[in-house]
Every structure is written in structure tokens, then in C-alpha cells.
Amino acid sequence: MRTRQNESTMNKFYKINTYGCQMNVHESEKVAGILEEMGYLACPEGESADIIVFNTCCIRDTAERRALGNIGVVKAEKKTNPDLILAVFGCMTQQEGVADTIKNRYPYVDIVLGTRNIAMLKTEIEKVIRSRETKKKSDKKYRCFDRSMPTDYLEIDEKTPQTRTSFPNAWVNIIYGCNNFCTYCIVPYVRDRELSRDMSSVLDEVKKCVNDGYKEITLLGQNVNSYGNDIADKSVNFANLLKKIDEIEGDFRVRFMTSHPKDLSDEVIDAMANSKHICRNLHLPIQSGSDKVLKDMNRRYTREHYLDLITKLRSAMPDIGITTDIMVGFPTETEEDFEDTMGIVREVRYSNAFTFIYSPRKGTPAAKMEQIPYAVKQARIEKLIALQNSITKEISNDYINGVYRVLCEDFAEKHNGMVCGRTEGGRLVTFPGTADDIGKFFDVEITEARSASLFGKKKV
Ligand code: SAH
Ligand code: SF4
Ligand code: F3S
């Protein structure tokens, strides 16, 4: 452990606590990039950090409470190390009133930044350090965006350094924000309107990742299909971006998320079907199987349109793996509406589904509607999970004896001497292997299926 006497000669360490989606995971890589450029190092196990960053999420009440709880916990750490710098960043800080709550309830937090202010982290840290050195009261400001956030955000973002932490996968953001305003969702309020990156910047970043040895590129956006809608040149769209990425030479695969069913075009389906690098794997959130609920959610597609998309996708790519997000307990969801959701799950047979209990988000239209009792929501989600589990198990059994190309991604949790990776369709496979295998492709023969997990061995 370090002693404070020889502090000046010691390394300075950072810790980042990330909550929420892949977008946040990637933005934490930018936070890490900024901190490393400032001379901080990732905090080794057992050491105490000099700066702790919370990258927060507020998609559901649970996510928000977890982050706030943990910000509360570091108060003790701050007492034993008054030099510790605490920064809170991400979606939660952008919610109405939250910056004030942090100011009042967690006054020991030094820096609060919004989702489009990552690049300000360096100057804010420098300010905190300066004010401590001069013992002057810090001119602490909470810099979350208002409607006048910098218009040169993209330009700033292109220059932000990144420390990638997900090898062999590299996250590449293609579009920020969301214009959709689904009535339950907080994201458009906390991440602002859509802003697409230049196609040339995205292509350069993908090429660099491939040259640096990354084997899987995951394109990120709240709605990747809206890519380019805010750019005057109409040739800049998601289908063309996929085609251009597919022309890049190298042994790598591409995934993307998330696709909104109202915007998934035939051109994108064609681009996927005719590609070398794009995985036959699609995450296509349905949310509900009831047309009435979809309308109340402002999803702007019908059950029929969604099912047509599934048919098109499967006729273009019979082996495609389709996953989804489903929400139960939206305020206007009746038992009959819920049965419509169960029906569509039976019909589509997703390889996996992420299921959520609707959580009212302050400031969204659905939060003002009359709510369903929690026990009803709980009963519905249990039924839905049981149904999806039985489907996943059936689908898993079909994999046995098949041989699949798997990108080895990591050591397998809880299985000594084993590694894991995903098939092109997105199924996780665990097989015997070593650290050397991480980042390489293998043909793996599936020998056992345990519900959602597949087990196999390298085919020699
Ligand atoms: N942009 C993506 C989803 C982002 S949020 C899309 O449109 O699909 C990820 C998932 O969280 C959503 O698909 C939805 O199922 C769920 N979600 C969003 N708001 C929620 C809320 N208020 N309560 C519960 N789940 C929510
Ligand atoms: Fe939220 Fe809808 Fe935007 Fe997805 S598309 S982020 S669910 S508002
Ligand atoms: Fe959460 Fe923000 Fe992602 S609210 S789910 S971290 S976009």
C-alpha cells in the first residue's frame, strides 16, 4: 500500500464505475483515454484510487439507485483520503434535478458532467487540483448540457483519446442521441437529438481497429438505422456505411446495435445478406406484441410490420440469430395485450430476449399515466422469462453436433481451463482453451447444450 509521505513520486490511479449500456462502456473508454493522457494509470487491485469516475445510467429506477448508492459508499473513502477526486458523469446527471440532488446530498462530489461533456473532464480535474493547492474555494460548476450545448461536439469528440478495454471487440460509435421519444424512455432527454459522425471518420476508426488487431467491431447508436438522417448528403446512410465497412480487408466481423424496427430498411437487410464481415445476427427490440401498446409507446410500427421484417430477414439469411428487448407492465398493457406479447415471442422464437419491467421515468409521457401494480408486472415478467427460457433451450439443443466459427473473447467465468466466445449468430460457446486463444477464431464442435449456454471443443 502507498504511504502518503512519498505521494509525489508515486503513480496516480483512476477507477471508473460504469453502469448501463454499451454506449456507456465505450464512453468509459474515452474517460480512461483522457485520464491516461493526464498521467493517471488504471488502479490495480488492492490499491486506492486518486480519482473515481461514476459513469451513470438512468434507464430504469434500479440503475439509478445502484449508482447513487455507490456514490454514497465512496464518502468513507473520501474521508480517509481527502485528496481523492470524485466525478459523476453520464445519463443520470442529465436528468432534470439530478445535478442539484448530487450537489445537496453528495456535496463531496467534485465534478459533475453531462453525456456530451466528456472532453471537459481534463480541465475540470485541473481546476479541482488548482483550487486545492491554492486552498481557494473551488468555483465548482455542474456542467451538464442545456439546450445550448456545444455545436462542435462531434469535432471535440473526434479528438478525444480512447483506451479500449474490450479486446478483441472494439466499440465504434456512429450516431449519438435519439429523436424517437418512445413514451416510456428517458434517453432522448438525457442524450439529446441525433448527431451522426462523418462516414469517413467512422471508416478510418474501423480500419484502425482492424489494423490494431481487433477482430470484432460493434457499431453503436441508440438507433443505428437513423445514421446519416441529419447529414445533407443522402448517400450517407446505414446501408451504405455497412457496405463500405464490408470492403475493408482483414479477418474481422461486424455487429451493430440497436436497430429500430420502424427504420430497418430492405437495403440494410441486403447489405447484411451480401456481406463477408457482417454477422448474421440482429438485435431488433419488439417491446410489446400488442398494436395498442406499441401505439401508446409511440414505437411507430405494428406487430404485422415487425413480423414482415422477421420473414424478410430469415428468407435473406436463414441462419440469422435474432434477439430482442421486451418490456412488460407498460401503463396501458392489459392481460390480453400481454398475451399478444407472449404470442409474438412464440412466433418469432428469439435466440435470446432481454426482458424488463416497465419503470416510470420522471418527465416522460408514460410516467404520467395510471400505473399497473408491481405484483402484476412481476407475474407477467416471470411468465415471459419462463417462455423464453424454454424456447432458448429448444433452440440450443439444435446446435448439438454442429460446428460453428467462434471468436474466442475471454476466459469462461466459473469454468477453470475454459474460454468462451460467440458464434456469428451471437450464441455464447464455452470450450477448453488458454489465454493464447483470446482474439482468435476457431471452428468449435458443440457437444452439450445447457439452456442458454453451449459447450464444445475445438475441431482439429
Ligand atoms: N435504443 C434502443 C434501446 C435503448 S434502452 C431501442 O430503441 O431499442 C434498452 C432497453 O431498455 C429498451 O429496448 C427497453 O426495452 C428498455 N427500457 C427503456 N426504457 C425503459 C423503462 N422506462 N422501463 C423499463 N425498461 C425500459
Ligand atoms: Fe429510447 Fe425509443 Fe430512443 Fe430507443 S428509440 S433510445 S427506446 S426513445
Ligand atoms: Fe442507460 Fe444512458 Fe444507456 S440511460 S441504457 S446508459 S443510453
PDB file of C-alpha atoms and ligand atoms in Angstrom, residues 21 58-61 178 180 182 184-187 221-223 258-261 283-285 287 299 325-328 354 356-361 364, ligand 1:
ATOM      1  CA  CYS A  21     -25.468   0.080 -21.921  1.00  0.00           C
ATOM      2  CA  CYS A  58     -30.986   6.106 -15.589  1.00  0.00           C
ATOM      3  CA  ILE A  59     -32.896   3.856 -17.979  1.00  0.00           C
ATOM      4  CA  ARG A  60     -34.721   2.265 -15.038  1.00  0.00           C
ATOM      5  CA  ASP A  61     -35.087   3.177 -11.393  1.00  0.00           C
ATOM      6  CA  CYS A 178     -32.151   9.763 -30.169  1.00  0.00           C
ATOM      7  CA  ASN A 180     -37.697   8.840 -31.257  1.00  0.00           C
ATOM      8  CA  CYS A 182     -40.787   6.361 -27.133  1.00  0.00           C
ATOM      9  CA  TYR A 184     -41.525   5.315 -21.652  1.00  0.00           C
ATOM     10  CA  CYS A 185     -37.934   6.244 -22.429  1.00  0.00           C
ATOM     11  CA  ILE A 186     -35.600   8.786 -20.831  1.00  0.00           C
ATOM     12  CA  VAL A 187     -32.811   8.503 -23.435  1.00  0.00           C
ATOM     13  CA  GLY A 221     -26.090   4.054 -31.722  1.00  0.00           C
ATOM     14  CA  GLN A 222     -29.476   4.315 -29.996  1.00  0.00           C
ATOM     15  CA  ASN A 223     -30.909   3.746 -33.454  1.00  0.00           C
ATOM     16  CA  THR A 258     -29.562  -1.047 -31.770  1.00  0.00           C
ATOM     17  CA  SER A 259     -31.921  -1.294 -34.743  1.00  0.00           C
ATOM     18  CA  HIS A 260     -35.348   0.290 -34.526  1.00  0.00           C
ATOM     19  CA  PRO A 261     -37.924  -1.826 -36.407  1.00  0.00           C
ATOM     20  CA  HIS A 283     -30.937  -7.228 -32.117  1.00  0.00           C
ATOM     21  CA  LEU A 284     -34.413  -5.995 -33.001  1.00  0.00           C
ATOM     22  CA  PRO A 285     -36.343  -4.761 -29.947  1.00  0.00           C
ATOM     23  CA  GLN A 287     -41.037  -4.084 -26.707  1.00  0.00           C
ATOM     24  CA  ARG A 299     -42.986   2.923 -31.396  1.00  0.00           C
ATOM     25  CA  ASP A 325     -35.869  -6.346 -25.855  1.00  0.00           C
ATOM     26  CA  ILE A 326     -39.316  -6.766 -24.324  1.00  0.00           C
ATOM     27  CA  MET A 327     -40.981  -4.653 -21.684  1.00  0.00           C
ATOM     28  CA  VAL A 328     -43.905  -5.759 -19.518  1.00  0.00           C
ATOM     29  CA  PHE A 354     -33.759  -9.103 -22.690  1.00  0.00           C
ATOM     30  CA  PHE A 356     -37.657  -5.603 -18.448  1.00  0.00           C
ATOM     31  CA  ILE A 357     -40.337  -4.465 -16.044  1.00  0.00           C
ATOM     32  CA  TYR A 358     -41.539  -1.014 -17.085  1.00  0.00           C
ATOM     33  CA  SER A 359     -40.099   1.610 -14.751  1.00  0.00           C
ATOM     34  CA  PRO A 360     -41.709   5.083 -14.767  1.00  0.00           C
ATOM     35  CA  ARG A 361     -39.170   7.769 -15.688  1.00  0.00           C
ATOM     36  CA  THR A 364     -41.674  11.041 -19.851  1.00  0.00           C
TER      37      THR A 364
HETATM   38  N1  SAH B   1     -32.394   2.489 -28.374  1.00  0.00           N
HETATM   39  C1  SAH B   1     -32.737   1.181 -28.058  1.00  0.00           C
HETATM   40  C2  SAH B   1     -32.932   0.876 -26.609  1.00  0.00           C
HETATM   41  C3  SAH B   1     -32.230   1.598 -25.558  1.00  0.00           C
HETATM   42  S1  SAH B   1     -32.739   1.249 -23.948  1.00  0.00           S
HETATM   43  C4  SAH B   1     -34.028   0.845 -28.772  1.00  0.00           C
HETATM   44  O1  SAH B   1     -34.777   1.687 -29.171  1.00  0.00           O
HETATM   45  O2  SAH B   1     -34.332  -0.320 -28.829  1.00  0.00           O
HETATM   46  C5  SAH B   1     -32.677  -0.523 -23.836  1.00  0.00           C
HETATM   47  C6  SAH B   1     -33.965  -1.147 -23.457  1.00  0.00           C
HETATM   48  O3  SAH B   1     -34.352  -0.721 -22.176  1.00  0.00           O
HETATM   49  C7  SAH B   1     -35.142  -0.779 -24.331  1.00  0.00           C
HETATM   50  O4  SAH B   1     -35.183  -1.528 -25.505  1.00  0.00           O
HETATM   51  C8  SAH B   1     -36.320  -1.068 -23.440  1.00  0.00           C
HETATM   52  O5  SAH B   1     -36.759  -2.392 -23.571  1.00  0.00           O
HETATM   53  C9  SAH B   1     -35.759  -0.862 -22.052  1.00  0.00           C
HETATM   54  N2  SAH B   1     -36.307   0.345 -21.436  1.00  0.00           N
HETATM   55  C10 SAH B   1     -36.232   1.628 -21.880  1.00  0.00           C
HETATM   56  N3  SAH B   1     -36.904   2.461 -21.054  1.00  0.00           N
HETATM   57  C11 SAH B   1     -37.402   1.688 -20.058  1.00  0.00           C
HETATM   58  C12 SAH B   1     -38.203   1.940 -18.909  1.00  0.00           C
HETATM   59  N4  SAH B   1     -38.631   3.154 -18.620  1.00  0.00           N
HETATM   60  N5  SAH B   1     -38.528   0.900 -18.120  1.00  0.00           N
HETATM   61  C13 SAH B   1     -38.114  -0.350 -18.397  1.00  0.00           C
HETATM   62  N6  SAH B   1     -37.363  -0.658 -19.460  1.00  0.00           N
HETATM   63  C14 SAH B   1     -37.005   0.342 -20.293  1.00  0.00           C
END
